[in-house]
PDB file of C-alpha atoms in Angstrom:
ATOM      1  CA  MET A   8      53.067  78.958 -13.796  1.00  0.00           C
ATOM      2  CA  HIS A   9      54.241  75.847 -15.167  1.00  0.00           C
ATOM      3  CA  LEU A  10      51.606  72.819 -15.621  1.00  0.00           C
ATOM      4  CA  SER A  11      55.296  70.365 -16.366  1.00  0.00           C
ATOM      5  CA  PRO A  12      58.891  70.841 -15.107  1.00  0.00           C
ATOM      6  CA  ASP A  13      59.818  70.114 -18.904  1.00  0.00           C
ATOM      7  CA  ASP A  14      58.400  73.471 -20.133  1.00  0.00           C
ATOM      8  CA  ILE A  15      61.132  75.375 -17.818  1.00  0.00           C
ATOM      9  CA  VAL A  16      63.676  74.922 -20.661  1.00  0.00           C
ATOM     10  CA  PHE A  17      67.592  76.184 -19.376  1.00  0.00           C
ATOM     11  CA  TRP A  18      69.189  75.505 -22.535  1.00  0.00           C
ATOM     12  CA  GLN A  19      68.358  74.327 -26.099  1.00  0.00           C
ATOM     13  CA  TYR A  20      70.399  73.320 -29.193  1.00  0.00           C
ATOM     14  CA  ASP A  21      67.902  72.543 -32.192  1.00  0.00           C
ATOM     15  CA  PHE A  22      65.925  69.665 -30.873  1.00  0.00           C
ATOM     16  CA  VAL A  23      68.028  68.882 -27.805  1.00  0.00           C
ATOM     17  CA  LYS A  24      66.723  70.751 -24.812  1.00  0.00           C
ATOM     18  CA  LEU A  25      68.129  70.789 -21.187  1.00  0.00           C
ATOM     19  CA  ASN A  26      64.765  71.106 -18.470  1.00  0.00           C
ATOM     20  CA  ALA A  27      64.127  71.045 -15.148  1.00  0.00           C
ATOM     21  CA  THR A  28      63.037  67.771 -14.780  1.00  0.00           C
ATOM     22  CA  ILE A  29      67.007  66.719 -16.298  1.00  0.00           C
ATOM     23  CA  VAL A  30      68.441  69.081 -14.468  1.00  0.00           C
ATOM     24  CA  PHE A  31      66.413  68.063 -10.797  1.00  0.00           C
ATOM     25  CA  THR A  32      66.426  64.360 -11.499  1.00  0.00           C
ATOM     26  CA  TRP A  33      70.615  64.603 -11.951  1.00  0.00           C
ATOM     27  CA  CYS A  34      70.637  66.393  -8.253  1.00  0.00           C
ATOM     28  CA  LEU A  35      68.541  63.838  -7.134  1.00  0.00           C
ATOM     29  CA  ILE A  36      70.424  61.020  -8.428  1.00  0.00           C
ATOM     30  CA  LEU A  37      74.244  63.091  -6.951  1.00  0.00           C
ATOM     31  CA  VAL A  38      72.139  63.872  -3.818  1.00  0.00           C
ATOM     32  CA  LEU A  39      70.974  60.205  -3.456  1.00  0.00           C
ATOM     33  CA  THR A  40      74.626  58.898  -4.154  1.00  0.00           C
ATOM     34  CA  ALA A  41      76.406  61.754  -2.228  1.00  0.00           C
ATOM     35  CA  GLY A  42      74.575  60.468   0.756  1.00  0.00           C
ATOM     36  CA  SER A  43      74.394  57.042   0.702  1.00  0.00           C
ATOM     37  CA  ARG A  44      78.792  57.528   0.217  1.00  0.00           C
ATOM     38  CA  LEU A  45      78.587  59.409   3.545  1.00  0.00           C
ATOM     39  CA  ILE A  46      76.257  58.119   5.633  1.00  0.00           C
ATOM     40  CA  THR A  47      78.148  53.644   4.488  1.00  0.00           C
ATOM     41  CA  ARG A  48      81.402  54.505   4.311  1.00  0.00           C
ATOM     42  CA  ARG A  49      81.664  53.845   8.067  1.00  0.00           C
ATOM     43  CA  LEU A  50      79.165  51.402   8.810  1.00  0.00           C
ATOM     44  CA  THR A  51      79.529  48.927  11.137  1.00  0.00           C
ATOM     45  CA  ASP A  52      77.931  45.505  13.040  1.00  0.00           C
ATOM     46  CA  GLU A  53      79.148  46.500  16.393  1.00  0.00           C
ATOM     47  CA  ILE A  54      76.138  47.671  18.713  1.00  0.00           C
ATOM     48  CA  GLN A  55      77.062  51.073  19.605  1.00  0.00           C
ATOM     49  CA  GLY A  56      76.664  52.014  15.756  1.00  0.00           C
ATOM     50  CA  SER A  57      76.898  56.021  14.474  1.00  0.00           C
ATOM     51  CA  ARG A  58      73.775  58.199  14.788  1.00  0.00           C
ATOM     52  CA  TRP A  59      73.476  57.803  10.743  1.00  0.00           C
ATOM     53  CA  GLN A  60      74.197  53.998  11.032  1.00  0.00           C
ATOM     54  CA  ASN A  61      71.282  53.812  13.303  1.00  0.00           C
ATOM     55  CA  ALA A  62      68.766  55.818  11.604  1.00  0.00           C
ATOM     56  CA  LEU A  63      69.603  53.932   8.306  1.00  0.00           C
ATOM     57  CA  GLU A  64      68.709  50.473   9.890  1.00  0.00           C
ATOM     58  CA  ILE A  65      65.452  51.974  10.829  1.00  0.00           C
ATOM     59  CA  ILE A  66      64.300  53.060   7.604  1.00  0.00           C
ATOM     60  CA  VAL A  67      66.012  50.023   6.097  1.00  0.00           C
ATOM     61  CA  LEU A  68      64.406  47.675   8.432  1.00  0.00           C
ATOM     62  CA  GLY A  69      61.237  50.170   8.070  1.00  0.00           C
ATOM     63  CA  ILE A  70      61.128  49.538   4.113  1.00  0.00           C
ATOM     64  CA  GLU A  71      61.669  45.395   4.527  1.00  0.00           C
ATOM     65  CA  LYS A  72      58.724  45.446   6.607  1.00  0.00           C
ATOM     66  CA  GLN A  73      56.174  47.817   5.266  1.00  0.00           C
ATOM     67  CA  ILE A  74      57.562  45.025   1.139  1.00  0.00           C
ATOM     68  CA  ALA A  75      57.158  41.966   3.724  1.00  0.00           C
ATOM     69  CA  SER A  76      53.149  43.435   5.240  1.00  0.00           C
ATOM     70  CA  THR A  77      52.346  42.880   0.317  1.00  0.00           C
ATOM     71  CA  GLY A  78      53.414  39.413   1.115  1.00  0.00           C
ATOM     72  CA  LEU A  79      57.068  39.084  -0.144  1.00  0.00           C
ATOM     73  CA  CYS A  80      58.131  36.591   1.752  1.00  0.00           C
ATOM     74  CA  ASN A  81      62.099  37.484   1.096  1.00  0.00           C
ATOM     75  CA  PRO A  82      61.916  40.983   1.085  1.00  0.00           C
ATOM     76  CA  ARG A  83      65.475  41.867   1.195  1.00  0.00           C
ATOM     77  CA  GLN A  84      65.742  40.937  -2.311  1.00  0.00           C
ATOM     78  CA  TYR A  85      63.519  43.508  -3.779  1.00  0.00           C
ATOM     79  CA  ILE A  86      64.502  46.367  -1.147  1.00  0.00           C
ATOM     80  CA  VAL A  87      67.544  47.396  -3.387  1.00  0.00           C
ATOM     81  CA  PHE A  88      64.746  48.189  -6.419  1.00  0.00           C
ATOM     82  CA  LEU A  89      61.265  49.127  -4.315  1.00  0.00           C
ATOM     83  CA  GLY A  90      63.749  51.110  -1.474  1.00  0.00           C
ATOM     84  CA  THR A  91      64.954  52.394  -4.772  1.00  0.00           C
ATOM     85  CA  LEU A  92      62.310  54.258  -5.713  1.00  0.00           C
ATOM     86  CA  LEU A  93      60.672  54.959  -2.450  1.00  0.00           C
ATOM     87  CA  LEU A  94      63.464  56.815  -1.569  1.00  0.00           C
ATOM     88  CA  PHE A  95      63.509  58.442  -4.895  1.00  0.00           C
ATOM     89  CA  VAL A  96      59.824  59.921  -5.419  1.00  0.00           C
ATOM     90  CA  GLY A  97      59.904  60.656  -1.506  1.00  0.00           C
ATOM     91  CA  ILE A  98      62.979  63.291  -1.607  1.00  0.00           C
ATOM     92  CA  ALA A  99      61.759  64.426  -4.966  1.00  0.00           C
ATOM     93  CA  ASN A 100      58.924  65.648  -3.204  1.00  0.00           C
ATOM     94  CA  LEU A 101      60.358  66.687  -0.535  1.00  0.00           C
ATOM     95  CA  PHE A 102      63.014  68.911  -2.021  1.00  0.00           C
ATOM     96  CA  THR A 103      59.461  71.028  -2.621  1.00  0.00           C
ATOM     97  CA  ILE A 104      60.317  73.125  -0.023  1.00  0.00           C
ATOM     98  CA  PHE A 105      63.081  74.620  -1.320  1.00  0.00           C
ATOM     99  CA  PRO A 106      62.296  77.924  -3.395  1.00  0.00           C
ATOM    100  CA  GLY A 107      63.326  77.402  -7.743  1.00  0.00           C
ATOM    101  CA  TYR A 108      62.537  73.456  -6.971  1.00  0.00           C
ATOM    102  CA  GLU A 109      60.336  72.200  -9.282  1.00  0.00           C
ATOM    103  CA  PRO A 110      59.611  68.450  -8.400  1.00  0.00           C
ATOM    104  CA  PRO A 111      61.346  65.540 -11.671  1.00  0.00           C
ATOM    105  CA  THR A 112      57.770  63.348 -10.496  1.00  0.00           C
ATOM    106  CA  GLY A 113      55.767  66.525 -11.804  1.00  0.00           C
ATOM    107  CA  SER A 114      56.568  65.620 -14.903  1.00  0.00           C
ATOM    108  CA  LEU A 115      55.004  62.905 -17.512  1.00  0.00           C
ATOM    109  CA  SER A 116      58.290  61.828 -18.716  1.00  0.00           C
ATOM    110  CA  THR A 117      59.505  61.050 -15.083  1.00  0.00           C
ATOM    111  CA  THR A 118      56.256  59.387 -13.628  1.00  0.00           C
ATOM    112  CA  ILE A 119      56.000  57.133 -17.370  1.00  0.00           C
ATOM    113  CA  ALA A 120      59.972  56.736 -16.580  1.00  0.00           C
ATOM    114  CA  LEU A 121      59.144  55.090 -13.347  1.00  0.00           C
ATOM    115  CA  ALA A 122      55.932  53.040 -14.156  1.00  0.00           C
ATOM    116  CA  LEU A 123      58.299  51.494 -16.917  1.00  0.00           C
ATOM    117  CA  CYS A 124      61.149  50.269 -14.550  1.00  0.00           C
ATOM    118  CA  VAL A 125      57.818  48.702 -12.337  1.00  0.00           C
ATOM    119  CA  PHE A 126      56.481  47.367 -15.434  1.00  0.00           C
ATOM    120  CA  VAL A 127      60.121  45.303 -16.203  1.00  0.00           C
ATOM    121  CA  ALA A 128      60.776  44.190 -13.015  1.00  0.00           C
ATOM    122  CA  VAL A 129      57.145  42.877 -12.298  1.00  0.00           C
ATOM    123  CA  PRO A 130      58.471  39.944 -15.195  1.00  0.00           C
ATOM    124  CA  TYR A 131      61.886  40.467 -13.702  1.00  0.00           C
ATOM    125  CA  PHE A 132      61.489  38.424 -10.191  1.00  0.00           C
ATOM    126  CA  GLY A 133      58.269  36.833 -11.173  1.00  0.00           C
ATOM    127  CA  ILE A 134      60.845  34.740 -14.002  1.00  0.00           C
ATOM    128  CA  LYS A 135      62.868  34.986 -11.326  1.00  0.00           C
ATOM    129  CA  GLN A 136      60.698  32.928  -8.734  1.00  0.00           C
ATOM    130  CA  LYS A 137      58.757  30.564 -11.100  1.00  0.00           C
ATOM    131  CA  GLY A 138      60.830  30.301 -14.036  1.00  0.00           C
ATOM    132  CA  ILE A 139      59.399  31.286 -17.736  1.00  0.00           C
ATOM    133  CA  LYS A 140      57.135  28.202 -18.010  1.00  0.00           C
ATOM    134  CA  GLY A 141      55.631  29.247 -14.312  1.00  0.00           C
ATOM    135  CA  TYR A 142      55.082  33.436 -14.879  1.00  0.00           C
ATOM    136  CA  PHE A 143      53.493  33.144 -18.447  1.00  0.00           C
ATOM    137  CA  ALA A 144      51.270  29.983 -17.044  1.00  0.00           C
ATOM    138  CA  SER A 145      49.765  32.745 -14.841  1.00  0.00           C
ATOM    139  CA  TYR A 146      48.615  34.617 -17.976  1.00  0.00           C
ATOM    140  CA  LEU A 147      46.125  31.889 -18.777  1.00  0.00           C
ATOM    141  CA  GLN A 148      44.508  31.354 -15.568  1.00  0.00           C
ATOM    142  CA  PRO A 149      41.834  30.903 -15.006  1.00  0.00           C
ATOM    143  CA  THR A 150      41.688  29.654 -18.893  1.00  0.00           C
ATOM    144  CA  VAL A 151      43.455  30.868 -21.806  1.00  0.00           C
ATOM    145  CA  LEU A 152      40.797  32.697 -22.560  1.00  0.00           C
ATOM    146  CA  MET A 153      41.865  35.197 -20.135  1.00  0.00           C
ATOM    147  CA  LEU A 154      45.321  36.019 -22.240  1.00  0.00           C
ATOM    148  CA  PRO A 155      44.379  38.864 -23.431  1.00  0.00           C
ATOM    149  CA  PHE A 156      42.212  40.652 -21.070  1.00  0.00           C
ATOM    150  CA  ASN A 157      45.110  39.764 -18.428  1.00  0.00           C
ATOM    151  CA  MET A 158      48.108  41.243 -21.054  1.00  0.00           C
ATOM    152  CA  ILE A 159      46.009  44.870 -21.056  1.00  0.00           C
ATOM    153  CA  GLY A 160      45.233  44.917 -17.100  1.00  0.00           C
ATOM    154  CA  GLU A 161      48.959  44.679 -17.168  1.00  0.00           C
ATOM    155  CA  LEU A 162      49.616  47.441 -19.262  1.00  0.00           C
ATOM    156  CA  SER A 163      46.722  49.520 -17.494  1.00  0.00           C
ATOM    157  CA  ARG A 164      48.290  48.893 -14.599  1.00  0.00           C
ATOM    158  CA  THR A 165      51.576  49.870 -15.626  1.00  0.00           C
ATOM    159  CA  PHE A 166      49.367  53.567 -16.781  1.00  0.00           C
ATOM    160  CA  ALA A 167      47.589  54.463 -14.160  1.00  0.00           C
ATOM    161  CA  LEU A 168      50.684  54.397 -12.021  1.00  0.00           C
ATOM    162  CA  ALA A 169      51.864  56.508 -14.039  1.00  0.00           C
ATOM    163  CA  ILE A 170      49.009  58.918 -14.521  1.00  0.00           C
ATOM    164  CA  ARG A 171      48.501  58.847 -10.489  1.00  0.00           C
ATOM    165  CA  LEU A 172      52.125  60.160  -9.420  1.00  0.00           C
ATOM    166  CA  PHE A 173      52.445  62.784 -11.787  1.00  0.00           C
ATOM    167  CA  GLY A 174      48.411  64.215 -11.831  1.00  0.00           C
ATOM    168  CA  ASN A 175      49.005  64.531  -7.463  1.00  0.00           C
ATOM    169  CA  ILE A 176      52.058  66.112  -7.718  1.00  0.00           C
ATOM    170  CA  MET A 177      50.970  68.406 -10.751  1.00  0.00           C
ATOM    171  CA  SER A 178      47.812  69.313  -9.551  1.00  0.00           C
ATOM    172  CA  GLY A 179      49.189  70.311  -5.495  1.00  0.00           C
ATOM    173  CA  SER A 180      51.383  72.887  -7.537  1.00  0.00           C
ATOM    174  CA  MET A 181      48.819  73.746  -9.210  1.00  0.00           C
ATOM    175  CA  ILE A 182      47.369  74.851  -6.539  1.00  0.00           C
ATOM    176  CA  ILE A 183      50.151  76.043  -5.067  1.00  0.00           C
ATOM    177  CA  ALA A 184      50.918  78.578  -7.348  1.00  0.00           C
ATOM    178  CA  ILE A 185      47.144  80.456  -8.025  1.00  0.00           C
ATOM    179  CA  LEU A 186      47.547  80.965  -4.222  1.00  0.00           C
ATOM    180  CA  LEU A 187      50.300  82.343  -3.990  1.00  0.00           C
ATOM    181  CA  LEU A 188      49.125  85.043  -6.596  1.00  0.00           C
ATOM    182  CA  ILE A 189      45.101  85.313  -4.637  1.00  0.00           C
ATOM    183  CA  SER A 190      46.672  85.338  -1.336  1.00  0.00           C
ATOM    184  CA  PRO A 191      50.748  85.751  -1.072  1.00  0.00           C
ATOM    185  CA  LEU A 192      51.607  84.978   2.224  1.00  0.00           C
ATOM    186  CA  LEU A 193      49.504  83.007   4.659  1.00  0.00           C
ATOM    187  CA  PHE A 194      47.707  80.217   2.387  1.00  0.00           C
ATOM    188  CA  PRO A 195      51.111  79.083   0.647  1.00  0.00           C
ATOM    189  CA  ILE A 196      52.666  78.245   3.525  1.00  0.00           C
ATOM    190  CA  VAL A 197      49.301  75.914   4.772  1.00  0.00           C
ATOM    191  CA  MET A 198      49.323  74.252   1.115  1.00  0.00           C
ATOM    192  CA  THR A 199      52.959  74.228   1.191  1.00  0.00           C
ATOM    193  CA  VAL A 200      53.172  71.563   4.235  1.00  0.00           C
ATOM    194  CA  LEU A 201      49.923  69.849   2.800  1.00  0.00           C
ATOM    195  CA  GLY A 202      51.518  69.453  -0.479  1.00  0.00           C
ATOM    196  CA  LEU A 203      54.417  68.065   1.652  1.00  0.00           C
ATOM    197  CA  LEU A 204      52.099  64.946   2.914  1.00  0.00           C
ATOM    198  CA  THR A 205      51.293  64.444   0.406  1.00  0.00           C
ATOM    199  CA  GLY A 206      54.352  64.148  -1.674  1.00  0.00           C
ATOM    200  CA  MET A 207      55.220  61.194   1.380  1.00  0.00           C
ATOM    201  CA  VAL A 208      51.870  59.693   0.811  1.00  0.00           C
ATOM    202  CA  GLN A 209      51.747  59.359  -2.904  1.00  0.00           C
ATOM    203  CA  ALA A 210      55.958  58.007  -3.189  1.00  0.00           C
ATOM    204  CA  TYR A 211      54.404  55.393  -0.061  1.00  0.00           C
ATOM    205  CA  ILE A 212      51.382  54.399  -2.867  1.00  0.00           C
ATOM    206  CA  PHE A 213      53.918  53.791  -5.129  1.00  0.00           C
ATOM    207  CA  PHE A 214      55.758  52.182  -3.531  1.00  0.00           C
ATOM    208  CA  ILE A 215      53.216  49.756  -1.906  1.00  0.00           C
ATOM    209  CA  LEU A 216      51.149  49.740  -5.629  1.00  0.00           C
ATOM    210  CA  ALA A 217      54.970  48.053  -6.755  1.00  0.00           C
ATOM    211  CA  SER A 218      55.113  45.556  -3.690  1.00  0.00           C
ATOM    212  CA  VAL A 219      51.609  44.237  -4.433  1.00  0.00           C
ATOM    213  CA  TYR A 220      52.046  43.865  -8.424  1.00  0.00           C
ATOM    214  CA  ILE A 221      55.617  41.847  -7.456  1.00  0.00           C
ATOM    215  CA  ALA A 222      53.761  39.935  -4.953  1.00  0.00           C
ATOM    216  CA  ALA A 223      50.729  38.714  -7.590  1.00  0.00           C
ATOM    217  CA  ALA A 224      53.580  37.839 -10.178  1.00  0.00           C
ATOM    218  CA  THR A 225      55.556  35.927  -7.248  1.00  0.00           C
ATOM    219  CA  SER A 226      52.582  34.161  -5.777  1.00  0.00           C
ATOM    220  CA  VAL A 227      53.273  30.426  -6.460  1.00  0.00           C
ATOM    221  CA  SER A 228      49.081  30.240  -5.610  1.00  0.00           C
ATOM    222  CA  ALA A 229      49.272  33.205  -8.346  1.00  0.00           C
ATOM    223  CA  ALA A 230      50.090  30.116 -10.914  1.00  0.00           C
ATOM    224  CA  LYS A 231      46.511  27.786 -10.340  1.00  0.00           C
ATOM    225  CA  SER A 232      43.526  28.620 -10.664  1.00  0.00           C
ATOM    226  CA  PRO A 233      40.779  29.590  -7.986  1.00  0.00           C
ATOM    227  CA  LEU A 234      39.268  25.608  -8.359  1.00  0.00           C
ATOM    228  CA  GLN A 235      42.332  24.201  -7.509  1.00  0.00           C
ATOM    229  CA  ARG A 236      42.933  26.592  -4.518  1.00  0.00           C
ATOM    230  CA  ILE A 237      39.572  25.397  -3.081  1.00  0.00           C
ATOM    231  CA  ASN A 238      39.930  21.987  -3.838  1.00  0.00           C
ATOM    232  CA  GLY A 239      43.612  21.852  -2.629  1.00  0.00           C
ATOM    233  CA  PRO A 240      43.291  21.839   1.376  1.00  0.00           C
ATOM    234  CA  ALA A 241      39.847  20.078   1.265  1.00  0.00           C
ATOM    235  CA  ASN A 242      42.266  16.982  -0.518  1.00  0.00           C
ATOM    236  CA  LYS A 243      44.800  17.960   2.335  1.00  0.00           C
ATOM    237  CA  GLN A 244      42.189  16.855   5.177  1.00  0.00           C
ATOM    238  CA  ARG A 245      40.563  14.406   3.818  1.00  0.00           C
ATOM    239  CA  ASN A 246      43.772  12.835   3.277  1.00  0.00           C
TER     240      ASN A 246
END
């Protein structure tokens, strides 16, 4: 039983290691790249599209709807990043149905890398939407004294995002491995199904949290203090 796919080493030369995390991450990248290429090579704007195109449109529209539900006004400009996160984490957890496969999301290095992508994307979209001055002004709200606390909060939520995904995926793999030793027939099947469900839920949670963080960074009202947000509607009513 392995606590992490990092412990499974396929090849090593001195300090260079090729472990299961790297191998299965590469496999996922190849699957996603090849799959997207096969599905999108014959796209058409006709009413009667292929079944693959119809399925793709349903997925894309569903992701856009979920992004819009978090408060992002123009979900299409975020779907490339957020949709890729959702598909990567979801398929990484879904492929646990294949024997011998170890999800890369069960490695802390992978979840930290994904969380760092979100950490970089938040100020990127925030600056793109509000400008450098407008974005960094939000760190001074409601007072300048909140600057260190807002910065700590930015770092801590990134760390929490990585630990949450890593902990849930690793614990699920450990429970299945323990049940395989205790009862190798019935319980592992049930736990595998529950593990798939948990993996999909964790992919959705990771996606939603990333969307919420970006929505908070790009919201124009976030740059206003609470007093300004209260007085704004009142002033309009007086006028």
